[in-house]
Coordinates of C-alpha atoms in Angstrom, one line a residue:
X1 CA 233.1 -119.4 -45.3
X2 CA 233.8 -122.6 -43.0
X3 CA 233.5 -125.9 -44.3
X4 CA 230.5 -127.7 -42.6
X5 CA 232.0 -131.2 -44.1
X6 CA 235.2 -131.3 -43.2
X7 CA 235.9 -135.1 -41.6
X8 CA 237.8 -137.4 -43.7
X9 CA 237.5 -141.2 -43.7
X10 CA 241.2 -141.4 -42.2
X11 CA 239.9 -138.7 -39.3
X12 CA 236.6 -140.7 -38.5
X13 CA 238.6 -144.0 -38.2
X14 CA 241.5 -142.5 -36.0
X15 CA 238.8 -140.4 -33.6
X16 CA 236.6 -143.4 -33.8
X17 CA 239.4 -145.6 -32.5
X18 CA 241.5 -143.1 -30.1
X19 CA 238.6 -142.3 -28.1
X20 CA 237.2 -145.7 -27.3
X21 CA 240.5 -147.3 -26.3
X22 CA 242.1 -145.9 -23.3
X23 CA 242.1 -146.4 -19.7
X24 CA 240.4 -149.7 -19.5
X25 CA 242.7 -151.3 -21.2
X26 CA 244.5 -150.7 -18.2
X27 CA 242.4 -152.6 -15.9
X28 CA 239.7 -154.1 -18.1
X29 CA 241.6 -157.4 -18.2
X30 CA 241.5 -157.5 -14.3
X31 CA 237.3 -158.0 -14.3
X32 CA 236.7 -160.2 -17.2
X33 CA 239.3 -162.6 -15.6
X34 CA 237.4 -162.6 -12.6
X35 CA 233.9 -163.6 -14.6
X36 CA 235.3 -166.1 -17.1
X37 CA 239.0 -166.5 -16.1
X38 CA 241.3 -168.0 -19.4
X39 CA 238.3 -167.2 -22.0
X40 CA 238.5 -163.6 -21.5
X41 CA 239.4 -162.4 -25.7
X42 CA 236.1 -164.2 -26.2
X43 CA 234.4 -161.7 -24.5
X44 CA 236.6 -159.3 -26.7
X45 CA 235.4 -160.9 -29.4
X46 CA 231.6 -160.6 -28.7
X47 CA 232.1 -157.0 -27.6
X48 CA 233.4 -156.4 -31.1
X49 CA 229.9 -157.3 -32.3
X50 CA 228.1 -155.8 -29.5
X51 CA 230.4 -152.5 -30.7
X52 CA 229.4 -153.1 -34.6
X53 CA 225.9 -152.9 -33.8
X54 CA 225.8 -149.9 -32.0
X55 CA 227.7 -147.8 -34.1
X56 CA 225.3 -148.8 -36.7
X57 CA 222.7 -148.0 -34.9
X58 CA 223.5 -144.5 -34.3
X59 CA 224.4 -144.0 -37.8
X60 CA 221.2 -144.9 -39.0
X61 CA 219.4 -142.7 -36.2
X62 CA 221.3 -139.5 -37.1
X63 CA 220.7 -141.0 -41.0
X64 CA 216.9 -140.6 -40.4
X65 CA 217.0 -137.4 -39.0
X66 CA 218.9 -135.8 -41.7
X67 CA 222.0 -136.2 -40.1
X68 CA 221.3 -133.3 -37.1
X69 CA 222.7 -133.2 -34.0
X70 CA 222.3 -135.5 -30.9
X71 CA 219.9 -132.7 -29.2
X72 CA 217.9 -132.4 -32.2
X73 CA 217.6 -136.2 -32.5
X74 CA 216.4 -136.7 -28.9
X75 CA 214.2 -133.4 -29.2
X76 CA 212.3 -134.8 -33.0
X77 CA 212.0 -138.2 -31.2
X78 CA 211.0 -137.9 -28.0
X79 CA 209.8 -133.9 -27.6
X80 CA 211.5 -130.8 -26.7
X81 CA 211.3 -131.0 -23.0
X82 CA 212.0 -134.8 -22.7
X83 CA 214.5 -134.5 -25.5
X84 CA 216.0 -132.3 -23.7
X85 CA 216.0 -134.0 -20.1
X86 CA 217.3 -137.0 -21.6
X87 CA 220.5 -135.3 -23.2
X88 CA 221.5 -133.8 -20.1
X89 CA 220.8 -137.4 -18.1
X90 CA 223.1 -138.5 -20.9
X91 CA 225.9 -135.8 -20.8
X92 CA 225.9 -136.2 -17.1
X93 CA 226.0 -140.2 -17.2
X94 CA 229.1 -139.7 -19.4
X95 CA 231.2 -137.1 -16.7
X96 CA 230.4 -139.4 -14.3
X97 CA 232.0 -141.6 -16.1
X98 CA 234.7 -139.9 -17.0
X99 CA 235.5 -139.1 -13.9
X100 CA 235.7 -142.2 -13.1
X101 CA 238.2 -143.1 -15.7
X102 CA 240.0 -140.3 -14.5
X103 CA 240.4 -141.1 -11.7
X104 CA 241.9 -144.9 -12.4
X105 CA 244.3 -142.6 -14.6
X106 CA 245.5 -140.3 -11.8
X107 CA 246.2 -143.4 -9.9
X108 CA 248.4 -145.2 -12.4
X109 CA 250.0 -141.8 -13.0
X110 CA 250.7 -141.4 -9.6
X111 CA 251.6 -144.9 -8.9
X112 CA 254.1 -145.6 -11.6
X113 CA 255.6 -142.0 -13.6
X114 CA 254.8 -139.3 -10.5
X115 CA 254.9 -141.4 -6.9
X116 CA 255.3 -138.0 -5.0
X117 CA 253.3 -135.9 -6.5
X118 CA 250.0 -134.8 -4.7
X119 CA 246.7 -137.1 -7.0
X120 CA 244.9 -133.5 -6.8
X121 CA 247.3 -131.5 -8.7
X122 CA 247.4 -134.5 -11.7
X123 CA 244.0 -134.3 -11.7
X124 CA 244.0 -130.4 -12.4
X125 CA 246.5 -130.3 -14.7
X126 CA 244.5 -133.4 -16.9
X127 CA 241.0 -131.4 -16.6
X128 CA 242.7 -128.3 -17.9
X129 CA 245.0 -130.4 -20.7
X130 CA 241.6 -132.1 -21.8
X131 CA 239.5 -128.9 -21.7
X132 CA 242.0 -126.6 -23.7
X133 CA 242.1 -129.2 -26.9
X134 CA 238.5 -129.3 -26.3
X135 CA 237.8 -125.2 -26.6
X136 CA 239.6 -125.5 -29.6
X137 CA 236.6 -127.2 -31.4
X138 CA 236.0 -130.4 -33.3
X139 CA 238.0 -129.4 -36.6
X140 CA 241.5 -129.5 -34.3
X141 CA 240.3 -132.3 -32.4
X142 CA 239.9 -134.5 -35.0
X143 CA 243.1 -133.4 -36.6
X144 CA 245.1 -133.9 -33.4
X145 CA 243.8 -138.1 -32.9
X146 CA 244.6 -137.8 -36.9
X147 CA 248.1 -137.5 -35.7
X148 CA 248.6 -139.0 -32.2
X149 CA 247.0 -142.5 -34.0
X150 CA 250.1 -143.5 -35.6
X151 CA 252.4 -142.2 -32.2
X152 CA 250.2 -144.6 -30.2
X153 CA 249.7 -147.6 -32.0
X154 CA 253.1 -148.5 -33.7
X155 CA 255.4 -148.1 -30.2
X156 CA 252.6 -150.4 -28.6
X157 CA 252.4 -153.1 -31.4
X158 CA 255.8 -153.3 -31.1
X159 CA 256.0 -153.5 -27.6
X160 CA 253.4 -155.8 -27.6
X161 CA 255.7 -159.0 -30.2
X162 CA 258.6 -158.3 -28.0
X163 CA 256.3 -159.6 -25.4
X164 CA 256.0 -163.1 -27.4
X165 CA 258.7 -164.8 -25.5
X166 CA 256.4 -164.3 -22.1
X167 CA 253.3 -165.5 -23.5
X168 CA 252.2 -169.4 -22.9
X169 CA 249.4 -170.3 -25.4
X170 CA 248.4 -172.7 -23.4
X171 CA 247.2 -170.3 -20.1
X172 CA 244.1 -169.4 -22.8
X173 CA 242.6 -173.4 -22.5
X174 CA 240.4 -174.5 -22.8
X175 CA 237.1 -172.8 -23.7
X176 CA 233.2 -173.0 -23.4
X177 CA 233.2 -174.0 -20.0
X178 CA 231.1 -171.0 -18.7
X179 CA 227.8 -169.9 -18.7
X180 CA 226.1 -167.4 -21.3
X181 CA 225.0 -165.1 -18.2
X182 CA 228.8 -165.4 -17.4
X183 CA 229.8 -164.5 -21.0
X184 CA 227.1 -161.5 -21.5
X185 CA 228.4 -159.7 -18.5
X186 CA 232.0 -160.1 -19.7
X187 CA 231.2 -158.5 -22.4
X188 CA 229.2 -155.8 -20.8
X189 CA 232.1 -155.0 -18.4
X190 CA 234.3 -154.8 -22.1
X191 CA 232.0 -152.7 -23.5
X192 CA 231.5 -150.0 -20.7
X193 CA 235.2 -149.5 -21.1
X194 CA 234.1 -148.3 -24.6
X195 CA 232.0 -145.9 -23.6
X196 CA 233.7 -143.3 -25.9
X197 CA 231.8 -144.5 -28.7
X198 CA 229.4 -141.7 -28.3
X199 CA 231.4 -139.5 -30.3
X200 CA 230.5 -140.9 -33.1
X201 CA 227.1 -138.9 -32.6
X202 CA 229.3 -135.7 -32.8
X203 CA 231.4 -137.0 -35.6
X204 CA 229.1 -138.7 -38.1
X205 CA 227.0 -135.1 -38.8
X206 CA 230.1 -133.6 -40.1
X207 CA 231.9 -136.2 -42.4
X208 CA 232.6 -135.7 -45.6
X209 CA 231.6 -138.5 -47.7
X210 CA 228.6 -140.3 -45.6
X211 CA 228.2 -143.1 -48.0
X212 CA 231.5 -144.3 -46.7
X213 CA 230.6 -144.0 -42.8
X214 CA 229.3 -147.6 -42.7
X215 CA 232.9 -149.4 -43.8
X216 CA 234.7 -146.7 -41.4
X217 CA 232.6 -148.1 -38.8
X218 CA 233.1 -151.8 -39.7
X219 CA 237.2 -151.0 -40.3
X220 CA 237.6 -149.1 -36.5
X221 CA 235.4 -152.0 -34.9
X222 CA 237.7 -154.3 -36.5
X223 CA 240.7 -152.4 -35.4
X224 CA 239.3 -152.2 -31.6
X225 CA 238.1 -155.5 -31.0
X226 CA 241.6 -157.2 -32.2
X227 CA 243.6 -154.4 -30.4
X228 CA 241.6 -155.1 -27.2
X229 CA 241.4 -159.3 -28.1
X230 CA 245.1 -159.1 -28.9
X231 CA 245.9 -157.2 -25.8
X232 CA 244.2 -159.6 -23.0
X233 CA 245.0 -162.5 -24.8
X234 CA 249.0 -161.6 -24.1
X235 CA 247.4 -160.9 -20.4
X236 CA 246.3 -164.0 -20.2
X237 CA 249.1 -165.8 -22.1
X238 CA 251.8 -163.7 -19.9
X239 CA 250.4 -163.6 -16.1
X240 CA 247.8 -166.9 -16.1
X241 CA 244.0 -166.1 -15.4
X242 CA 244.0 -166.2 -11.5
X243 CA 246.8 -163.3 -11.9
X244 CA 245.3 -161.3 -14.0
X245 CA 242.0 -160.9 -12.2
X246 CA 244.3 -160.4 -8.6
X247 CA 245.9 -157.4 -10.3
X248 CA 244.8 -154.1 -10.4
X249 CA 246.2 -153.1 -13.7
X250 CA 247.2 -156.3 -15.0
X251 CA 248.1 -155.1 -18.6
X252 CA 250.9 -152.7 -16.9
X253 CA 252.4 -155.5 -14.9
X254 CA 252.2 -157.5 -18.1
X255 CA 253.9 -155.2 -20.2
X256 CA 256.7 -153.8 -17.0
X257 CA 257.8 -157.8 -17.8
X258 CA 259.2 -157.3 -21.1
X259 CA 261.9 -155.0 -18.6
X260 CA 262.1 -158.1 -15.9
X261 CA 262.7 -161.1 -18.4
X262 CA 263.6 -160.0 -21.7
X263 CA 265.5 -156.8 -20.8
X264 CA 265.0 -155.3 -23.8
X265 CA 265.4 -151.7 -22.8
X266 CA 266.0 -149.9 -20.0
X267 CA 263.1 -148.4 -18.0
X268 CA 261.4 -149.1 -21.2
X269 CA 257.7 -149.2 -18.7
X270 CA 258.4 -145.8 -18.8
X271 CA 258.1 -145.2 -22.5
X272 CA 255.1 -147.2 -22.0
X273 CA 253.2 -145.4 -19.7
X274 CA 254.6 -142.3 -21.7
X275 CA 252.5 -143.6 -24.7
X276 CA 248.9 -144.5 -22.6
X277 CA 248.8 -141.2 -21.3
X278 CA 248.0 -139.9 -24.6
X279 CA 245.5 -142.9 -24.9
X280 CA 243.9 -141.8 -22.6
X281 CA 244.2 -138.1 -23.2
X282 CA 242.3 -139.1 -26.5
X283 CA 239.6 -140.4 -24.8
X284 CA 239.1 -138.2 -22.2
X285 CA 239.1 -135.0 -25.0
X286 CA 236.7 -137.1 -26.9
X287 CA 234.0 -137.9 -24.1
X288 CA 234.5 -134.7 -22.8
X289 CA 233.5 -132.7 -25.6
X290 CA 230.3 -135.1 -26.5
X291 CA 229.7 -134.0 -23.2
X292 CA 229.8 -130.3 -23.3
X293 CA 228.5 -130.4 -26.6
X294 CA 225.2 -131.2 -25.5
X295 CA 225.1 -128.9 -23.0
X296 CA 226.0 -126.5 -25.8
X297 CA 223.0 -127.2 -28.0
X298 CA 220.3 -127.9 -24.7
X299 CA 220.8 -124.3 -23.2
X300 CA 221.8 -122.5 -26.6
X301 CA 225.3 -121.3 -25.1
X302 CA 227.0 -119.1 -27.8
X303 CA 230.5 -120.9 -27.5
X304 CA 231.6 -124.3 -26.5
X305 CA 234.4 -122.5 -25.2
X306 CA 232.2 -121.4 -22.4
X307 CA 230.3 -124.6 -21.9
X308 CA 233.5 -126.3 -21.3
X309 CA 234.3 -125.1 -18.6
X310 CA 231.2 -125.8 -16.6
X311 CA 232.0 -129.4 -15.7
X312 CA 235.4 -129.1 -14.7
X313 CA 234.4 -128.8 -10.9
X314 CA 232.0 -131.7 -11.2
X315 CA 235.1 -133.5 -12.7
X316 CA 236.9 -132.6 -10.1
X317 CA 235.0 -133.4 -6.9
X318 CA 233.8 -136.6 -8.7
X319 CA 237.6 -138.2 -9.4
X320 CA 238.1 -136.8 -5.9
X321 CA 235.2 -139.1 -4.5
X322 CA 236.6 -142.5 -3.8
X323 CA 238.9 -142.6 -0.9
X324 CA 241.0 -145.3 -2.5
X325 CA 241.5 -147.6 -5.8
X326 CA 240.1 -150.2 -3.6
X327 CA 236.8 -148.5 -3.4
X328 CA 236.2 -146.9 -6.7
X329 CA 236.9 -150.6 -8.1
X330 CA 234.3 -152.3 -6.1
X331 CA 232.1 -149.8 -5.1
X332 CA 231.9 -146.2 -6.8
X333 CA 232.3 -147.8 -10.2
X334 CA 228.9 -149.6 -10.2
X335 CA 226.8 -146.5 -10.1
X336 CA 228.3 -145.6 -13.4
X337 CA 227.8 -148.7 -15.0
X338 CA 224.2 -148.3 -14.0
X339 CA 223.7 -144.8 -15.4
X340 CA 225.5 -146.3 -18.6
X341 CA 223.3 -149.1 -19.1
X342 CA 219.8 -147.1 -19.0
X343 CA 221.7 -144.1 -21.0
X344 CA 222.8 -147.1 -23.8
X345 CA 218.8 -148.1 -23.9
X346 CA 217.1 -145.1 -24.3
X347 CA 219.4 -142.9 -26.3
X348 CA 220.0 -145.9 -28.8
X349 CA 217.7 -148.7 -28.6
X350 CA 215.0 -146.9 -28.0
X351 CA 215.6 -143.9 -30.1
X352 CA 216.6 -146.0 -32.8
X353 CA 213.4 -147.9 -32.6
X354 CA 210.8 -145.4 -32.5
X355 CA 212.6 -143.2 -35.7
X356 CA 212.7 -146.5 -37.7
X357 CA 208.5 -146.8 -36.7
X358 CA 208.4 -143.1 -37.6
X359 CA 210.5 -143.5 -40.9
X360 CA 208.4 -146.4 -42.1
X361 CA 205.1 -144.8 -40.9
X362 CA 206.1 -141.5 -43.0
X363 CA 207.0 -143.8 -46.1
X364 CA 203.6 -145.7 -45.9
X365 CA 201.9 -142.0 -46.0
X366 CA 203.9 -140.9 -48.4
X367 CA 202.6 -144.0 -51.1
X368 CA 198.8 -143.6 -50.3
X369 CA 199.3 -139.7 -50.6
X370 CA 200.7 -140.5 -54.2
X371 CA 197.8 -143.2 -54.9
X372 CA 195.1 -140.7 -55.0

């Protein structure tokens, strides 16, 4: 017989963490420069708590309904047919996404590790990496972020001191001198990068010891918000504000000048960009599986083997889109954010509101029915 519990507290943190840091870290720093310049990490830092919050939140929603799947959250809160139209608005919202991201990917790929090969076939050979770990099923999942965790955060921390000699402190000064509009939509931008968080719906049902969820959650928070604050404050420190919101992916140009003025290694951009494709092979394996989860569960498919493979054209001719990094940047990537927003307040907010008014409304029942 299979194990129904079989997450660990080390495999919640690692999938928690590998699947909402990836790709944006990329180019993340490049738009919070451009809303609040040298303050930047203090968006980080309020993202962190934005992040806390949410993950909360969706613990206790799956913690009031018995800890049951996403479908069956939406379904008992909402109906069965709106349930069910909101989960696929949601799945779809997150391919779009995706897509997206993977596209960003593709070009940085393309751009730095394979210049003359054709952005389609990287693509292809992505979709098909990401759906093969993902017909596997959860179990091997999580045991694969269990390992790639240490593989892609100890070369990058390291990389990351020897960067020390680049950094200025004093290209992070001063502070508090922009608005709190300014700040909230710095720290929206942050947290659609994030947007990987939604595993935890997938993840939570199935760990082992629950009481222990809520300090996993407060530990891989913790973990992302100084990884992420860490990581644009040596942006900041390294190329100045005004450079990091010119550049595309500032955080690559950042880290390609360890080569430049240290000369630590040889080539040693390479080993980096070696080590962010698995960050964002995480990521993309974790969305995409929330994704075709749901799909699963909505229209009762037998095998999420099956499932997956229904959005790898939609993938495809979405990170196909955009005619150029220019445009996806600017203009395709608003659309997404858009879709994200409404998703983040009806599948959470929301949802989390009206099972909390339910849950107290059942309590209150449940003391006059033992009054009489």
């Amino acid at each position: 017989m299979k194990e129904k519990y079989f997450i660990k507290d080390y495999g919640l943190f690692t999938s928690l963490v590998v699947t909402m840091i990836g790709i944006g870290l990329f180019y993340g720093p490049s738009f919070v420069a451009r809303l609040i310049g040298e303050e930047s990490y203090l968006a980080s830092i309020l993202m962190t708590i934005v992040l806390l919050l949410i993950l909360y939140m969706i613990h206790s929603i799956l913690k009031m309904n018995n800890y049951e799947d996403i479908v069956t959250v939406l379904k008992n809160t909402y109906g069965k047919v709106i349930g069910n139209i909101i989960s696929i608005v949601y799945s779809v919202s997150m391919i779009v996404i995706l897509s997206m991201s993977l596209r960003a990917f593709a070009d940085v790929i393309k751009i730095y590790l394979l210049p003359k090969t054709k952005i389609e076939i990287i693509i292809v050979v992505l979709v098909f990496m990401g759906v093969y770990l993902v017909k596997g099923g959860l179990k091997n999942l999580v045991y694969f972020n269990e390992i790639t965790f240490p593989i892609m955060f100890i070369p990058v921390s390291v990389i990351l001191l020897l960067n020390i000699p680049n950094a200025k402190i004093g290209r992070l000064l001063p502070v508090f001198t922009h608005s709190p509009i300014q700040y909230a939509q710095a720290v929206m931008e942050l947290f659609f990068l994030l947007s990987g968080f939604c595993i935890a719906f997938i993840l939570f049902p199935y760990v082992k010891k629950k009481e222990n969820i809520n300090r996993i959650i407060r530990r891989s928070s913790l973990f992302v918000g100084v990884f992420y604050t860490v990581t644009i404050m040596f942006v900041i420190a390294t190329l100045s504000a005004s450079q990091a919101a010119n550049k595309i992916f500032p955080t690559i140009t950042m880290l390609r000048s360890i080569n430049i003025r240290s000369g630590v290694l040889e080539r040693w951009d390479g080993i980096v960009m070696a080590l962010w494709v698995l960050f964002y092979y995480t990521t993309f394996t974790g969305s995409y599986y929330f994704s075709t989860h749901i799909i699963t569960k909505v229209f009762n498919i037998e095998d999420i083997r099956i499932s997956s493979i229904i959005y790898v054209p939609i993938i495809y001719i979405l990170a196909l889109y955009p005619q150029s990094m220019a445009e996806l940047y600017t203009v395709k990537i608003g659309p997404a954010k858009i879709a994200f927003g409404i998703s983040l307040v009806v599948v959470i907010f929301v949802s989390y509101f009206i099972n909390l008014f339910k849950s107290k409304g059942g309590q209150k029942n449940e003391v006059k029915k033992g009054s009489y």
